[in-house]
Tab-separated table of C-alpha atoms in Angstrom:
chain	number	residue	atom	x	y	z
A	1	MET	CA	21.909	132.662	13.651
A	2	GLY	CA	24.937	132.684	15.997
A	3	GLU	CA	28.474	131.406	15.272
A	4	SER	CA	28.555	127.552	14.388
A	5	ILE	CA	29.771	124.939	16.790
A	6	TYR	CA	32.377	124.187	14.184
A	7	ASP	CA	33.712	127.782	14.527
A	8	ARG	CA	33.300	127.981	18.206
A	9	ILE	CA	35.470	124.946	18.699
A	10	GLY	CA	38.147	125.993	16.736
A	11	GLY	CA	37.656	124.998	12.992
A	12	ARG	CA	39.468	122.384	11.167
A	13	ASP	CA	42.348	122.335	13.308
A	14	ALA	CA	40.171	121.410	16.401
A	15	VAL	CA	38.535	118.630	14.551
A	16	LEU	CA	41.680	117.235	13.334
A	17	ALA	CA	43.215	117.048	16.948
A	18	ALA	CA	39.809	115.662	18.422
A	19	VAL	CA	39.521	113.236	15.907
A	20	ASP	CA	43.391	111.790	16.633
A	21	ILE	CA	42.930	111.680	20.174
A	22	PHE	CA	39.427	110.167	20.085
A	23	TYR	CA	40.507	107.438	18.128
A	24	GLN	CA	43.527	106.854	20.051
A	25	LYS	CA	41.216	106.444	23.159
A	26	VAL	CA	38.772	104.267	21.232
A	27	LEU	CA	41.506	101.869	19.977
A	28	SER	CA	42.715	101.574	23.369
A	29	ASP	CA	39.537	100.600	24.724
A	30	GLU	CA	39.288	96.704	24.898
A	31	SER	CA	35.369	97.048	25.272
A	32	ILE	CA	35.023	98.460	21.691
A	33	ASN	CA	38.226	98.430	19.751
A	34	GLY	CA	37.121	94.979	18.245
A	35	PHE	CA	34.666	96.897	16.193
A	36	PHE	CA	37.859	98.534	14.314
A	37	ALA	CA	39.760	95.489	13.928
A	38	SER	CA	39.298	95.134	10.179
A	39	THR	CA	38.824	99.145	9.578
A	40	ASP	CA	41.087	101.191	7.596
A	41	MET	CA	41.747	103.769	10.048
A	42	ASP	CA	42.965	106.240	7.726
A	43	ARG	CA	39.641	106.366	5.961
A	44	GLN	CA	37.720	106.310	9.176
A	45	ARG	CA	39.493	109.225	10.633
A	46	GLY	CA	38.671	111.044	7.201
A	47	LYS	CA	34.695	109.974	7.650
A	48	MET	CA	34.788	111.275	11.181
A	49	ILE	CA	36.657	114.463	10.030
A	50	SER	CA	33.937	114.928	7.647
A	51	PHE	CA	30.963	113.711	9.790
A	52	LEU	CA	31.891	116.345	12.686
A	53	THR	CA	32.490	119.012	10.189
A	54	VAL	CA	28.994	118.746	8.995
A	55	ALA	CA	27.574	117.951	12.159
A	56	PHE	CA	29.137	121.170	13.925
A	57	GLY	CA	27.848	123.487	10.830
A	58	GLY	CA	31.330	123.709	8.981
A	59	PRO	CA	32.156	123.970	5.501
A	60	GLU	CA	31.422	120.641	4.179
A	61	ARG	CA	28.124	118.865	2.813
A	62	ALA	CA	27.017	115.336	4.099
A	63	SER	CA	27.618	112.284	1.795
A	64	GLY	CA	27.871	108.844	1.807
A	65	PRO	CA	25.478	106.463	3.611
A	66	SER	CA	23.211	107.378	6.504
A	67	MET	CA	24.191	106.965	10.183
A	68	ARG	CA	22.012	103.963	10.268
A	69	GLU	CA	23.425	102.083	7.108
A	70	ALA	CA	26.944	102.790	8.027
A	71	HIS	CA	26.387	101.121	11.938
A	72	ALA	CA	24.020	98.391	10.509
A	73	PRO	CA	27.033	95.913	10.137
A	74	LEU	CA	28.149	96.831	13.648
A	75	VAL	CA	24.684	96.379	15.045
A	76	GLU	CA	24.702	92.859	13.757
A	77	LYS	CA	28.060	92.284	15.405
A	78	GLY	CA	26.490	93.287	18.676
A	79	LEU	CA	26.807	97.212	19.003
A	80	ASN	CA	24.685	98.441	21.661
A	81	ASP	CA	23.856	101.155	24.214
A	82	GLN	CA	26.963	99.940	26.329
A	83	HIS	CA	29.327	100.563	23.479
A	84	ILE	CA	27.627	103.783	22.482
A	85	ASP	CA	28.086	105.135	26.161
A	86	ALA	CA	32.006	104.082	25.949
A	87	VAL	CA	32.324	105.919	22.785
A	88	ALA	CA	30.547	108.988	24.198
A	89	GLY	CA	32.802	108.923	27.026
A	90	HIS	CA	35.744	108.696	25.094
A	91	LEU	CA	34.524	111.703	23.186
A	92	ALA	CA	33.578	113.755	26.229
A	93	ASP	CA	37.355	112.843	27.699
A	94	THR	CA	38.883	114.100	24.344
A	95	LEU	CA	36.771	117.451	24.577
A	96	ASN	CA	37.968	117.921	28.095
A	97	GLU	CA	41.602	116.998	27.266
A	98	LEU	CA	41.508	119.794	24.195
A	99	GLY	CA	40.193	122.369	26.880
A	100	VAL	CA	36.818	122.808	25.241
A	101	PRO	CA	34.622	125.025	27.644
A	102	ALA	CA	32.100	122.547	29.473
A	103	GLU	CA	29.043	124.515	27.887
A	104	LEU	CA	30.129	123.820	24.119
A	105	SER	CA	31.248	120.386	25.080
A	106	GLY	CA	27.593	119.763	26.314
A	107	GLU	CA	26.413	121.045	22.986
A	108	VAL	CA	28.662	118.809	21.231
A	109	LEU	CA	27.790	115.640	23.528
A	110	GLU	CA	24.139	116.533	23.027
A	111	LEU	CA	24.242	116.829	19.172
A	112	VAL	CA	26.255	113.516	18.893
A	113	GLY	CA	23.880	111.972	21.538
A	114	SER	CA	20.989	112.716	19.414
A	115	LEU	CA	22.078	110.199	16.805
A	116	ARG	CA	22.022	107.188	18.973
A	117	ASP	CA	18.823	105.596	18.028
A	118	GLU	CA	19.886	106.276	14.395
A	119	VAL	CA	23.120	104.488	14.780
A	120	LEU	CA	21.749	101.586	16.619
A	121	GLY	CA	18.785	101.170	14.070
A	122	ARG	CA	16.102	101.810	16.083
Protein backbone atom coordinates (compact mmCIF):
# COMPACT_ATOMS: atom_id res chain seq x y z
CA MET A 1 0.00 0.00 0.00
CA GLY A 2 1.34 3.42 -0.93
CA GLU A 3 1.71 6.51 1.15
CA SER A 4 -1.60 7.97 2.39
CA ILE A 5 -3.07 11.20 1.07
CA TYR A 6 -2.46 12.57 4.58
CA ASP A 7 1.29 11.96 4.30
CA ARG A 8 1.51 13.09 0.67
CA ILE A 9 -0.33 16.34 1.35
CA GLY A 10 2.03 17.25 4.19
CA GLY A 11 0.46 15.80 7.33
CA ARG A 12 -1.06 17.75 10.19
CA ASP A 13 0.51 21.11 9.28
CA ALA A 14 -0.98 20.96 5.80
CA VAL A 15 -4.41 19.94 7.13
CA LEU A 16 -4.36 22.82 9.65
CA ALA A 17 -3.40 25.33 6.97
CA ALA A 18 -6.02 23.99 4.58
CA VAL A 19 -8.81 24.17 7.17
CA ASP A 20 -7.97 27.78 8.08
CA ILE A 21 -7.85 28.95 4.47
CA PHE A 22 -10.93 26.89 3.54
CA TYR A 23 -13.11 28.40 6.27
CA GLN A 24 -11.93 31.93 5.41
CA LYS A 25 -13.26 31.31 1.92
CA VAL A 26 -16.48 29.64 3.06
CA LEU A 27 -17.31 32.33 5.61
CA SER A 28 -16.72 35.04 2.99
CA ASP A 29 -19.16 33.38 0.57
CA GLU A 30 -22.63 34.85 1.04
CA SER A 31 -24.20 31.93 -0.82
CA ILE A 32 -23.23 29.49 1.94
CA ASN A 33 -22.04 31.36 5.04
CA GLY A 34 -25.58 31.49 6.45
CA PHE A 35 -25.31 27.77 7.19
CA PHE A 36 -22.58 28.67 9.71
CA ALA A 37 -24.34 31.64 11.35
CA SER A 38 -24.86 29.90 14.70
CA THR A 39 -21.85 27.58 14.47
CA ASP A 40 -19.02 27.58 17.00
CA MET A 41 -16.28 27.91 14.40
CA ASP A 42 -13.45 26.80 16.71
CA ARG A 43 -15.35 23.58 17.30
CA GLN A 44 -16.21 23.29 13.60
CA ARG A 45 -12.55 23.71 12.62
CA GLY A 46 -11.65 20.92 15.04
CA LYS A 47 -14.28 18.65 13.49
CA MET A 48 -12.99 19.41 9.99
CA ILE A 49 -9.39 18.77 11.02
CA SER A 50 -10.41 15.39 12.45
CA PHE A 51 -12.55 14.56 9.42
CA LEU A 52 -9.83 15.36 6.90
CA THR A 53 -7.20 13.53 8.94
CA VAL A 54 -9.33 10.38 9.01
CA ALA A 55 -10.48 10.72 5.38
CA PHE A 56 -6.90 11.18 4.20
CA GLY A 57 -5.62 8.13 6.10
CA GLY A 58 -3.97 10.01 8.95
CA PRO A 59 -3.48 8.97 12.57
CA GLU A 60 -7.01 9.47 13.92
CA ARG A 61 -10.06 7.26 14.17
CA ALA A 62 -13.51 8.31 13.04
CA SER A 63 -15.86 9.36 15.82
CA GLY A 64 -19.06 11.31 16.18
CA PRO A 65 -22.16 11.30 14.01
CA SER A 66 -22.21 10.15 10.42
CA MET A 67 -21.99 12.71 7.63
CA ARG A 68 -25.71 12.19 7.01
CA GLU A 69 -26.61 12.80 10.67
CA ALA A 70 -24.28 15.77 11.02
CA HIS A 71 -25.66 17.54 7.96
CA ALA A 72 -29.37 16.61 8.31
CA PRO A 73 -30.26 19.90 10.05
CA LEU A 74 -28.58 21.82 7.20
CA VAL A 75 -30.45 19.79 4.59
CA GLU A 76 -33.66 20.75 6.41
CA LYS A 77 -32.57 24.39 6.05
CA GLY A 78 -32.11 23.94 2.28
CA LEU A 79 -28.57 22.59 1.81
CA ASN A 80 -28.41 21.30 -1.77
CA ASP A 81 -26.08 20.45 -4.65
CA GLN A 82 -25.46 24.12 -5.45
CA HIS A 83 -24.11 24.66 -1.93
CA ILE A 84 -21.98 21.53 -2.10
CA ASP A 85 -20.57 22.77 -5.43
CA ALA A 86 -19.62 26.07 -3.76
CA VAL A 87 -17.91 24.26 -0.88
CA ALA A 88 -16.05 21.99 -3.32
CA GLY A 89 -14.92 25.05 -5.26
CA HIS A 90 -13.53 26.62 -2.10
CA LEU A 91 -11.73 23.39 -1.26
CA ALA A 92 -10.21 23.26 -4.76
CA ASP A 93 -9.13 26.91 -4.48
CA THR A 94 -7.63 26.20 -1.05
CA LEU A 95 -5.60 23.25 -2.34
CA ASN A 96 -4.42 25.33 -5.30
CA GLU A 97 -3.45 28.21 -3.01
CA LEU A 98 -1.41 25.78 -0.90
CA GLY A 99 0.41 24.51 -4.01
CA VAL A 100 -0.97 20.98 -3.81
CA PRO A 101 -0.10 19.20 -7.07
CA ALA A 102 -3.06 18.80 -9.45
CA GLU A 103 -3.03 14.99 -9.29
CA LEU A 104 -3.15 14.97 -5.49
CA SER A 105 -5.73 17.75 -5.43
CA GLY A 106 -7.85 15.64 -7.78
CA GLU A 107 -7.64 12.68 -5.40
CA VAL A 108 -8.72 14.87 -2.49
CA LEU A 109 -11.65 16.34 -4.41
CA GLU A 110 -12.74 12.91 -5.63
CA LEU A 111 -12.65 11.53 -2.11
CA VAL A 112 -14.60 14.43 -0.63
CA GLY A 113 -16.99 14.47 -3.61
CA SER A 114 -17.83 10.82 -3.02
CA LEU A 115 -19.60 11.95 0.17
CA ARG A 116 -22.09 14.25 -1.59
CA ASP A 117 -25.09 11.91 -1.45
CA GLU A 118 -24.37 11.00 2.16
CA VAL A 119 -24.13 14.68 3.17
CA LEU A 120 -27.36 15.47 1.32
CA GLY A 121 -29.15 12.45 2.82
CA ARG A 122 -29.86 10.61 -0.42
